[in-house]
Structure formats: structure tokens, C-alpha cells
CSV table of C-alpha atoms and ligand atoms in Angstrom, one decimal:
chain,number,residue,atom,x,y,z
A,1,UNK,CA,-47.5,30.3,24.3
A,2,UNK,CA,-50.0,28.9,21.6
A,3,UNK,CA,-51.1,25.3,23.5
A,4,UNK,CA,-54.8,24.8,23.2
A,5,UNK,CA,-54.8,21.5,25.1
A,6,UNK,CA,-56.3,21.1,28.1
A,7,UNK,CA,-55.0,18.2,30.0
A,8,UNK,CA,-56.9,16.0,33.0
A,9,UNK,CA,-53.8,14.9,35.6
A,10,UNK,CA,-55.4,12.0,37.8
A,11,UNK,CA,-53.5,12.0,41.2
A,12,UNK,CA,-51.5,14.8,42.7
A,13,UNK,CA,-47.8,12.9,43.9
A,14,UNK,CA,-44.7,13.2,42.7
A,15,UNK,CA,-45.8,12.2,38.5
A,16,UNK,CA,-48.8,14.1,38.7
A,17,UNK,CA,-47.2,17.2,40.1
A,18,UNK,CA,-44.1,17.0,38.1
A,19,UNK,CA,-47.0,16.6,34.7
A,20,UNK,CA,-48.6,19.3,35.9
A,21,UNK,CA,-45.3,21.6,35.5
A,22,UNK,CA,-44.4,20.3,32.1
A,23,UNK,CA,-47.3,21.0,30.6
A,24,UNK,CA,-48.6,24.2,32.2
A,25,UNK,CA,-45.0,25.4,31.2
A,26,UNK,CA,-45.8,24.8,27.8
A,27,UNK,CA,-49.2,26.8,28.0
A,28,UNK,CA,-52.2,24.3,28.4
A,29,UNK,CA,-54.5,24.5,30.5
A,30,UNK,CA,-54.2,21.7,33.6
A,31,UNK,CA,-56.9,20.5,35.7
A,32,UNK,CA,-55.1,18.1,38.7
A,33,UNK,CA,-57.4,16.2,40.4
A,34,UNK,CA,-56.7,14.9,43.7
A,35,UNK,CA,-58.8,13.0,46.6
A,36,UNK,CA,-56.4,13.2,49.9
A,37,UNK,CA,-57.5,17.0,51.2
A,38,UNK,CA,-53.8,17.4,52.8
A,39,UNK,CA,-52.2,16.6,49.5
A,40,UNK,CA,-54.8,18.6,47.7
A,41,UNK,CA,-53.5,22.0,50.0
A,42,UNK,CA,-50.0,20.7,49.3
A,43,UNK,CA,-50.3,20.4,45.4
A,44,UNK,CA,-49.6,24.4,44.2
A,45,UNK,CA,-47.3,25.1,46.6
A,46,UNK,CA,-44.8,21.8,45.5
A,47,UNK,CA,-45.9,22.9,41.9
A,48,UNK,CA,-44.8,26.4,42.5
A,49,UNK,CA,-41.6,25.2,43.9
A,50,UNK,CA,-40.7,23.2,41.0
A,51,UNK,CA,-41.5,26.3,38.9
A,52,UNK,CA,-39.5,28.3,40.7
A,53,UNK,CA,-36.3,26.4,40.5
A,54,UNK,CA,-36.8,25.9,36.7
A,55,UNK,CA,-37.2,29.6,36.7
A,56,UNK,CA,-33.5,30.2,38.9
A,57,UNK,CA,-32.0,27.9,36.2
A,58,UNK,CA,-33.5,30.4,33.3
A,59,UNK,CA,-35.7,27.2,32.2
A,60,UNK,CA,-39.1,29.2,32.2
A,61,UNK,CA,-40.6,31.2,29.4
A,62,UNK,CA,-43.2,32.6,31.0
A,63,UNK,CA,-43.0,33.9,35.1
A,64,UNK,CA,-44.4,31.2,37.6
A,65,UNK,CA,-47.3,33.4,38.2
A,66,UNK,CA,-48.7,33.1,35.0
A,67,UNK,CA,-47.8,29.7,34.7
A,68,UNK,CA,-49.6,28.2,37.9
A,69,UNK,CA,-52.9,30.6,36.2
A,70,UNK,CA,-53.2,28.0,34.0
A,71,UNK,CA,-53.2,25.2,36.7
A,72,UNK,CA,-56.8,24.1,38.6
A,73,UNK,CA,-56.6,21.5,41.4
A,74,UNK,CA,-59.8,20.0,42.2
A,75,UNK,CA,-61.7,17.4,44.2
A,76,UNK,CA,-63.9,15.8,41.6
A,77,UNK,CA,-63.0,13.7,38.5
A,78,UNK,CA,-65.3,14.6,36.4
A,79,UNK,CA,-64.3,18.2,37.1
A,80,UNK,CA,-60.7,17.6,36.0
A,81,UNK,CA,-61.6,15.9,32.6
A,82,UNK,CA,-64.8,17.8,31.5
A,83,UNK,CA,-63.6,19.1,27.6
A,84,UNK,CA,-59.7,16.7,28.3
A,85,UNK,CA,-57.9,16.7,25.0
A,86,UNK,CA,-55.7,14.4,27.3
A,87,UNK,CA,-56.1,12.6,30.7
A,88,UNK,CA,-52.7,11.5,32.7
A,89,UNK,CA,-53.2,9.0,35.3
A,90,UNK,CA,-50.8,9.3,38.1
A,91,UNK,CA,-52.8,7.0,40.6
A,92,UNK,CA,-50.5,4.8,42.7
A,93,UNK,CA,-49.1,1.7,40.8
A,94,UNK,CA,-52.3,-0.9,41.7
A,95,UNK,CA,-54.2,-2.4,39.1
A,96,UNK,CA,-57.6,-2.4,40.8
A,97,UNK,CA,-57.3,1.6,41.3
A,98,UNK,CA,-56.7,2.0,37.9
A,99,UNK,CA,-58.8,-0.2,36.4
A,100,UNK,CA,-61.9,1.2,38.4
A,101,UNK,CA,-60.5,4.7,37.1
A,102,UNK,CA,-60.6,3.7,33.4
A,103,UNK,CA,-64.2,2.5,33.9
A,104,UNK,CA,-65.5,6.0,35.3
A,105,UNK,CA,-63.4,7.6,32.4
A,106,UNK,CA,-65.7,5.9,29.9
A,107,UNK,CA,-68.1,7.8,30.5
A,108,UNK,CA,-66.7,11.0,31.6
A,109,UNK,CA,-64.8,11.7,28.5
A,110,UNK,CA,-64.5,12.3,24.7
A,111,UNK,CA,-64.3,9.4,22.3
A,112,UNK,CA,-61.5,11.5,20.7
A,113,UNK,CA,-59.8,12.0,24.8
A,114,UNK,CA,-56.3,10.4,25.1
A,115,UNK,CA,-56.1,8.0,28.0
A,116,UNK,CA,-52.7,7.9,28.9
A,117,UNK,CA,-51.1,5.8,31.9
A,118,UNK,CA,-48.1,6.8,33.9
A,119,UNK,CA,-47.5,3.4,35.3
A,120,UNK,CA,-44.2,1.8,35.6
A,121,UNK,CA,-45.2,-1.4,34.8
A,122,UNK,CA,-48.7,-2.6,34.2
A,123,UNK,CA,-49.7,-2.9,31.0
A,124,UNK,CA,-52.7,-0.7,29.8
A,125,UNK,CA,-54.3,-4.0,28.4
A,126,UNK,CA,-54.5,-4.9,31.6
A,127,UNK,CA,-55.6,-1.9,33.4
A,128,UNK,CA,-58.2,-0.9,30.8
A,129,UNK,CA,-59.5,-4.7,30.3
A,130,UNK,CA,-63.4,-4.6,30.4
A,131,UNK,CA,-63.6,-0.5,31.0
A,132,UNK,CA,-64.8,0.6,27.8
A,133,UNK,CA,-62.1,2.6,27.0
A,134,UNK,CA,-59.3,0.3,26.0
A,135,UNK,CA,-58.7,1.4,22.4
A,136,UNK,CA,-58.3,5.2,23.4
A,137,UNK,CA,-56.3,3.9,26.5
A,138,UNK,CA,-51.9,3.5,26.0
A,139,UNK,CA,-49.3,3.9,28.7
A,140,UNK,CA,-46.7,7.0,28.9
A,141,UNK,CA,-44.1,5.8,30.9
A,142,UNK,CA,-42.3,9.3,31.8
A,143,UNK,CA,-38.8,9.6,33.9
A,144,UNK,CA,-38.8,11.2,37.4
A,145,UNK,CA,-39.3,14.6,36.9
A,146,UNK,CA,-40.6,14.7,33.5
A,147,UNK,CA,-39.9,18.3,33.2
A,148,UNK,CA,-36.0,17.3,33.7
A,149,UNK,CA,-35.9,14.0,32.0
A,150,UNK,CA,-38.4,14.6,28.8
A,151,UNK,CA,-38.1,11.5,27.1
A,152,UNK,CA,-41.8,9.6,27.5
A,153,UNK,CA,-42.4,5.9,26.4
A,154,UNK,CA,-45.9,5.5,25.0
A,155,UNK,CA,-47.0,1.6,24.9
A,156,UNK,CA,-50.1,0.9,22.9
A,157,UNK,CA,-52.7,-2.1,23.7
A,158,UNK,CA,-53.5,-4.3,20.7
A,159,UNK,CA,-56.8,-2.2,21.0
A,160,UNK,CA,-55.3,1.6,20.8
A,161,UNK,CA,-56.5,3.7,18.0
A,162,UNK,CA,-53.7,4.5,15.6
A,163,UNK,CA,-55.0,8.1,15.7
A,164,UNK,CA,-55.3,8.0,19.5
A,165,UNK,CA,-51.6,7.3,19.2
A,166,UNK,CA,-50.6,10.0,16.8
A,167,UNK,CA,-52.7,13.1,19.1
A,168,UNK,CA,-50.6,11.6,22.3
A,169,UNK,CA,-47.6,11.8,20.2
A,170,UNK,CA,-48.4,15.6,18.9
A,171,UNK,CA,-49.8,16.9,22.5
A,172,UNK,CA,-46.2,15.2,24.7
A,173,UNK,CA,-43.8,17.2,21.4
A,174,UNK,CA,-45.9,20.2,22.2
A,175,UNK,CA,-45.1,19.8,25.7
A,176,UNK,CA,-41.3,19.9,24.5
A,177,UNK,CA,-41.2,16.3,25.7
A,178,UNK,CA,-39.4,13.3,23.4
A,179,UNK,CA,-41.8,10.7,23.1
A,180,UNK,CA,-41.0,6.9,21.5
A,181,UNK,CA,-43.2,4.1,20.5
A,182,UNK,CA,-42.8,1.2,22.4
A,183,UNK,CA,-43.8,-1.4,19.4
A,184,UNK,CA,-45.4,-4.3,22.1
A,185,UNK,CA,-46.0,-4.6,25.1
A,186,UNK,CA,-43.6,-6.3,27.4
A,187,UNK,CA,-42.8,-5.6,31.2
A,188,UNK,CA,-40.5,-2.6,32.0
A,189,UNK,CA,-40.7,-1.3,28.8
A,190,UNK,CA,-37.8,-0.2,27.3
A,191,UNK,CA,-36.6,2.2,29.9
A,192,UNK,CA,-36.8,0.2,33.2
A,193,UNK,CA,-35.5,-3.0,31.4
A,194,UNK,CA,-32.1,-0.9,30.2
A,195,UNK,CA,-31.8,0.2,33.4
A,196,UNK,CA,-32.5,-3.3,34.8
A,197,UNK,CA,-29.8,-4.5,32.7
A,198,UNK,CA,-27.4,-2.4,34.0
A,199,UNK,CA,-28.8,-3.0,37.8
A,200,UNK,CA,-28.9,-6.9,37.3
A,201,UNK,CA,-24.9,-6.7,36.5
A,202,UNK,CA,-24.5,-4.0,39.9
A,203,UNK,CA,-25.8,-6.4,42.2
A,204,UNK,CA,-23.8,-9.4,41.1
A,205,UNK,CA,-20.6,-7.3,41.0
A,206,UNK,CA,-21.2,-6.2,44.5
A,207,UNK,CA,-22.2,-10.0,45.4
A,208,UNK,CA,-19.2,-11.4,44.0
A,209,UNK,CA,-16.9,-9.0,45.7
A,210,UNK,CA,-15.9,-7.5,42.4
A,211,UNK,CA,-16.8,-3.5,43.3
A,212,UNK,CA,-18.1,-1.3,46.0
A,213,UNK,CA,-21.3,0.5,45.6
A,214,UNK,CA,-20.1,3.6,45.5
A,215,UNK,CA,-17.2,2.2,42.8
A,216,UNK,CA,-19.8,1.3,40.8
A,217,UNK,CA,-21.5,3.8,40.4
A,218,UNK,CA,-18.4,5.6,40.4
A,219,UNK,CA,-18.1,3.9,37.1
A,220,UNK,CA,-21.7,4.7,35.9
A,221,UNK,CA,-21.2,8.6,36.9
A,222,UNK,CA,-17.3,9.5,35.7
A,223,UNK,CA,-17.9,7.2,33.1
A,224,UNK,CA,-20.3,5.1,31.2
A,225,UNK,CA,-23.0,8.4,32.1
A,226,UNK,CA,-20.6,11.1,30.4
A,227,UNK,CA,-21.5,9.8,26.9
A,228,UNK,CA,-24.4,8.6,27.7
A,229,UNK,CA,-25.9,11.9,28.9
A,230,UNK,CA,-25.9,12.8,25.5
A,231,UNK,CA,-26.0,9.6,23.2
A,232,UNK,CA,-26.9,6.0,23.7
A,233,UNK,CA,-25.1,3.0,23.7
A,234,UNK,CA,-25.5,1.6,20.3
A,235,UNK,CA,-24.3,5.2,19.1
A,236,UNK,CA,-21.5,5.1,22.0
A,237,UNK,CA,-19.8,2.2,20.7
A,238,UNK,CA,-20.5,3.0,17.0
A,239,UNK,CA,-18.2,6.0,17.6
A,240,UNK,CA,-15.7,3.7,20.1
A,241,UNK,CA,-14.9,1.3,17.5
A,242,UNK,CA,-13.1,2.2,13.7
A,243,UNK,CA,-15.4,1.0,11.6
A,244,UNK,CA,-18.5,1.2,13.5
A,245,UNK,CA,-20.8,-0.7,15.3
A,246,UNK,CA,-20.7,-3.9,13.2
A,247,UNK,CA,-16.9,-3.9,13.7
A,248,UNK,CA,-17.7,-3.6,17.4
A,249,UNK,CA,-19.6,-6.9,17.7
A,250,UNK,CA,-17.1,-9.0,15.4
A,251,UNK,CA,-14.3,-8.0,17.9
A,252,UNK,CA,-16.2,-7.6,21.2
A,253,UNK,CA,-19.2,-9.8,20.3
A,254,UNK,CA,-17.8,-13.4,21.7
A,255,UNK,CA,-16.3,-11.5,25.1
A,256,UNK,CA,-20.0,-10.0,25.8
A,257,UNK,CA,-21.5,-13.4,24.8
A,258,UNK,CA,-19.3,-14.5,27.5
A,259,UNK,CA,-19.9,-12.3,29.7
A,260,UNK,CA,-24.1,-12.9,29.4
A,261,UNK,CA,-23.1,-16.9,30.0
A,262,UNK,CA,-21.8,-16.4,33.4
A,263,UNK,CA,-25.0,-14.4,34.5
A,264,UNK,CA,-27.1,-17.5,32.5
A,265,UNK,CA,-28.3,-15.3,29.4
A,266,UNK,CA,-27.4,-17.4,26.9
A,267,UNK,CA,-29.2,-15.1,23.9
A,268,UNK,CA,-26.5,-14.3,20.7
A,269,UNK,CA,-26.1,-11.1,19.0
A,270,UNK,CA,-26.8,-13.5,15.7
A,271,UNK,CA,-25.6,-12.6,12.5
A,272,UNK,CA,-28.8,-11.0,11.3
A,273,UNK,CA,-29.3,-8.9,14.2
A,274,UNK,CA,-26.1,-7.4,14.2
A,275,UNK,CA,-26.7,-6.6,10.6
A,276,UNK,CA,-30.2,-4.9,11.4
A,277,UNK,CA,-28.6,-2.6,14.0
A,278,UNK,CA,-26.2,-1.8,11.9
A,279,UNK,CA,-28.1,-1.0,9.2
A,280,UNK,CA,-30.4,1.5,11.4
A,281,UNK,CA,-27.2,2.4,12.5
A,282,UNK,CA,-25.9,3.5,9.0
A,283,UNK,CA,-29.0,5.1,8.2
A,284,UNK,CA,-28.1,7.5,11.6
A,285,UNK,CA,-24.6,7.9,10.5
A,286,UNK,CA,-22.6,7.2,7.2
A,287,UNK,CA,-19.9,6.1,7.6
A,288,UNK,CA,-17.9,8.4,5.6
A,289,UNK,CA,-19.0,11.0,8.4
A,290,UNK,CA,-17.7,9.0,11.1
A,291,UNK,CA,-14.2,10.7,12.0
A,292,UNK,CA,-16.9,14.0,12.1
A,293,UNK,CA,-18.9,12.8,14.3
A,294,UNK,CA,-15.9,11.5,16.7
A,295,UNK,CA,-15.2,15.0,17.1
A,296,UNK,CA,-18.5,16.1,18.0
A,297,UNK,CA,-18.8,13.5,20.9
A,298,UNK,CA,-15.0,14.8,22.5
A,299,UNK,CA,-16.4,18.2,22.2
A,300,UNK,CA,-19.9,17.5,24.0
A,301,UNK,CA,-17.6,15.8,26.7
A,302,UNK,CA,-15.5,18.7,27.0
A,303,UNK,CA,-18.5,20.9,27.0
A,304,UNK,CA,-19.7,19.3,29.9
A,305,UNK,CA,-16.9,19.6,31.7
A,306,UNK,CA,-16.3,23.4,31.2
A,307,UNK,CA,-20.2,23.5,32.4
A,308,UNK,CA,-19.0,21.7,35.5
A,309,UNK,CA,-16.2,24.2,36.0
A,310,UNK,CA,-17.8,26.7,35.5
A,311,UNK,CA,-20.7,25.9,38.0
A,312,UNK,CA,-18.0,25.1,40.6
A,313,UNK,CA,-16.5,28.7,40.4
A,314,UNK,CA,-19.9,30.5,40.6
A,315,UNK,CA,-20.7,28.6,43.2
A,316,UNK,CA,-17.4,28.8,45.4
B,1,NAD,N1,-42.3,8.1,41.2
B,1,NAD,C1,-41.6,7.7,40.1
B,1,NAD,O1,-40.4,7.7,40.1
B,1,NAD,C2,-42.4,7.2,38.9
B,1,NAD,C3,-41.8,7.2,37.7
B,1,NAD,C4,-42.5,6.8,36.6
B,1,NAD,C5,-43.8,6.4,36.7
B,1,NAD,N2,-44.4,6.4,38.0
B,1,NAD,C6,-45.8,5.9,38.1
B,1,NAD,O2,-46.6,7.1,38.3
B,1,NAD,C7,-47.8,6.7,39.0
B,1,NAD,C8,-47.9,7.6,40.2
B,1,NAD,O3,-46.7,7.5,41.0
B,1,NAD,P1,-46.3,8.6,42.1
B,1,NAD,O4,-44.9,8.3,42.5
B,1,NAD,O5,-46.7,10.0,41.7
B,1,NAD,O6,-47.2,8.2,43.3
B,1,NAD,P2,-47.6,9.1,44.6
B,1,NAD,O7,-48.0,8.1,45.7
B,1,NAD,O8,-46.6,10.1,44.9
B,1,NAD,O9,-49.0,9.8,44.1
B,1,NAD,C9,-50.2,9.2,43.9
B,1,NAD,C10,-51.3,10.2,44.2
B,1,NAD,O10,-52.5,9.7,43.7
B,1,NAD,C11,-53.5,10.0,44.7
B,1,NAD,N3,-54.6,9.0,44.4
B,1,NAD,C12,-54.8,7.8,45.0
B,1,NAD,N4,-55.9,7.2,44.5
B,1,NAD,C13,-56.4,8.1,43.6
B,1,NAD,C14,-57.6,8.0,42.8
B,1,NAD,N5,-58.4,7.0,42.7
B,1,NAD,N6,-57.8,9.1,42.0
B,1,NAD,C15,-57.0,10.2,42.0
B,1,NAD,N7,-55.9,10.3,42.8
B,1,NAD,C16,-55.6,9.2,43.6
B,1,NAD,C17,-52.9,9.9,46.0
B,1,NAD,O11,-53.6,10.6,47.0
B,1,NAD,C18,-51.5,10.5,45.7
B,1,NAD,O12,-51.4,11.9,45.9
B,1,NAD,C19,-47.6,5.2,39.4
B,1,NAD,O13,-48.2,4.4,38.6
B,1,NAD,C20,-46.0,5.0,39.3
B,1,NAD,O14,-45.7,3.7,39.0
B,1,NAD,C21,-43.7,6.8,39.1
């Protein structure tokens, strides 16, 4: 595999190992450094497990042998990021840990060296604050395992470096990961706060004695999550609604807007808003392909199923 990029991992837990597969799959080089000797020992042998069951699935280009050959674990930082085109920090989620990190970064690494952050919710302008290398510093938000869920949120600081932005873009697609820009930074980025939307709604329906827990997601997993394993949900109810998305929030609009009053969100889905996602919408999809594009989404669903089948016979 043609990937030049040698990548610094910062902690060996369940990010760092889980980075370490996705890009050592892809054929960089990977340096892990972690401090905890037992987790150290334990590092290969949970990376080679990973690999192994990527390789049972047929997921693997390359064997695992020649994949963990192009995966180091060792004890030192500056070890790990000697020569990084990229370093991924997968310290636990404290801001004192990573800010002191950051600070021994500056001068352990290239001006040109990525600083990317795997945190879940601090904000790189705070955890590179006073460490010198704020403007080469951004998060990457990843999901849990990256190699299974490749979509990656990178959040810039005010300070980041456009072109600091554009190499981490280049080196996650090379990774075959799908990475977005996160325009600002705000808490949860865009991946935790959908899914806090959807948990914030959970809980009161279980408080109120509306569903079970297990009805629920019930609902999320033979329902809601069928389409949405393969689309999103401004494209789900484009395709749900005759006349797309903008004729969705002119009939369904005020019943949401309801809906958000009873749980005190009292924000409107105003008149130019709807017309912006609409208009990003239309530039997705015309609408003269819509009836095409129905079809597409009953055959993905169907697709799935006959997967699910399928894996139920083999399996019986
Ligand atoms: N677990 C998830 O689902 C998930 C998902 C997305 C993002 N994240 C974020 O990824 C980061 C890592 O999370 P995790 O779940 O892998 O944690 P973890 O506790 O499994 O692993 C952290 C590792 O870092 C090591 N470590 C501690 N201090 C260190 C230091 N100064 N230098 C180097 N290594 C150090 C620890 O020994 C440990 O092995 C966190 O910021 C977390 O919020 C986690």
C-alpha cells in the first residue's frame, strides 16, 4: 500500500488502539506510545485481535502479520513522534494531561506535524492554550472503533493553520476514513450533540412512562437506524415527504415545534433556515431525480435485510 505517513498515537486504550489499526491497515507507519508497562504488553496483542477479526470479515488487504510490521509501541514520547507527519492523542479525557502533552509536543515535533485531539469534548483551544502549538493543534473526534465507524470530526481553534487543516484532512481520507469540518467550536461537536438529541428525548420518554428502554431502542434499531445506517436525517425525510424536505417542514414543521415546546426548546425552524437546508438539499438531490432516488433507499433497505438473512443461515 503506498502510505508514507508516519503517525505518533499518544495513549494505548481503546482510541489509541483502535487508531493504531486504521492506520497501519492503510500502510503508515505507527509509533504508539504508552506509559502503563501492563497496558504497554497488552497493546499488540488487542491490536492483533482487532486485525484478526477485520481479517475473518475479508476487511484486510494485507495479512495481520505484515500489518502489525508496521506498528512500534514504545515507552518514550519523543520516541513515538520523532519524523510524525501526524500525532493522535488518545490520553484520557482531562484537560491538565493534555495540556501538559501539547507543551512537550512543541518542541518535540515539526512545525509542519498535525496535532490532532481525540477528545470527546474539550475543545483544542482549550487544551493547547499557552503550549506553543495551538495553531497546528485541532480535534478529531473519531467514533468507537474508528476502523468500524470511519467518519472523523476535525474541530479547528481560531488559531489552526488552514494548511494544518487540509494535511489532516488528506492523511484521515488516506486512512479510508470520512472526515468533516466542524466550522466552530461548540461542545459535543456535531456527533455527540445529534446523539444527545436523540438521548435527551430517551430519557424523558422513559420518565414519563411513555416507552421501555428496550422499546426504545427498539424503535432506534428496527427503525429510525435502518435508513439511517446509510443516510441522514435531513436526506431521510427528503425522500419521506413528496416534494422534499421543504414540503416536510411546512406540513410537519408546527407538530415538531410542538413537540421542542414541551421539552422547553422553544428555537423555530424559521423561514430562512428551512430554505438554506433546502437549498443544500437541492444541490444533493434535484428534484426531478427524486422518485429515483426513492428507489435506491427501498433497495439499500432490502439489501440489508437479505445481508441479515443471509448471515442468520451461515451462521445456523
Ligand atoms: N472510548 C470512546 O468511546 C471514545 C470515543 C471518542 C473519543 N474518545 C476520547 O479518546 C481519548 C482516549 O479515550 P480512551 O477511551 O481510549 O481512554 P483509555 O482510558 O482507554 O486509554 C487512555 C490511555 O492513555 C494512557 N495514558 C495516560 N496518560 C498518558 C500520557 N500522559 N501519555 C500517554 N499515554 C497516557 C493510559 O495509560 C491509557 O492506556 C479520550 O479523550 C476520550 O474522550 C473516546
Amino acid at each position: 500500500m503506498d502510505n508514507q505517513a508516519t503517525i505518533a498515537i499518544i495513549g494505548g486504550g481503546s482510541i489509541g488502539v483502535a487508531f493504531a489499526v486504521v492506520f497501519a491497515r492503510a500502510g503508515a507507519t505507527v509509533r504508539i506510545q504508552e506509559p502503563a508497562l501492563e497496558r504497554r504488553d497488552a497493546v499488540l496483542p488487542d491490536i492483533t485481535r482487532r486485525l484478526q477479526t477485520l481479517d475473518n470479515h475479508g476487511l484486510l488487504e494485507d495479512n495481520v502479520a505484515t500489518i502489525t510490521q508496521r506498528i512500534q509501541i514504545v515507552a518514550e514520547l519523543a520516541e513515538a513522534v520523532a519524523d510524525a507527519d501526524l500525532v493522535q492523542e488518545c490520553i484520557p479525557e482531562n484537560l491538565e494531561f493534555k495540556q501538559q502533552l501539547f507543551t512537550k509536543l512543541a518542541d518535540l515535533t515539526e512545525d509542519t506535524c498535525v496535532i490532532a485531539s481525540s477528545t470527546s469534548f474539550i475543545p483544542s483551544s482549550q487544551s493547547s492554550a499557552d503550549t506553543g502549538v495551538a495553531d497546528r493543534t485541532l480535534v478529531a473526534h473519531p467514533g468507537n472503533p474508528p476502523y468500524a465507524i470511519p467518519v472523523i470530526e476535525l474541530v479547528p481553534n481560531p488559531q489552526t493553520r488552514n494548511d494544518i487543516i487540509q494535511r489532516a484532512e488528506q492523511l484521515y481520507t488516506a486512512a479510508g476514513m470520512s472526515p468533516i469540518r466542524v466550522q466552530q467550536e461548540i461542545e459535543g461537536f456535531v456527533f455527540n450533540r445529534l446523539q444527545g438529541a436523540l438521548l435527551r428525548e430517551a430519557y424523558a420518554l422513559v420518565r414519563d412512562g411513555i416507552a421501555s428502554v428496550e422499546d426504545i431502542d427498539t424503535v432506534v434499531r428496527d427503525g429510525l437506524g435502518r435508513r439511517w445506517a446509510f443516510m441522514g436525517p435531513f436526506e431521510t425525510v427528503d425522500l419521506n415527504t413528496r416534494g422534499g424536505i421543504a414540503n416536510h417542514a411546512k406540513n410537519m414543521g408546527p407538530s415538531y415545534h410542538r413537540m421542542g415546546l414541551e421539552r422547553g426548546d422553544t428555537s423555530v425552524w424559521t423561514t430562512d433556515l428551512v430554505a438554506e437546508v433546502v437549498a443544500q438539499r437541492r444541490q444533493q438531490l434535484d428534484l426531478s431525480d427524486w422518485e429515483d432516488r426513492v428507489s435506491w433507499r427501498d433497495e439499500q433497505l432490502l439489501a440489508r435485510i437479505a445481508q441479515q438473512h443471509a448471515g442468520t443461515k451461515e451462521s445456523l
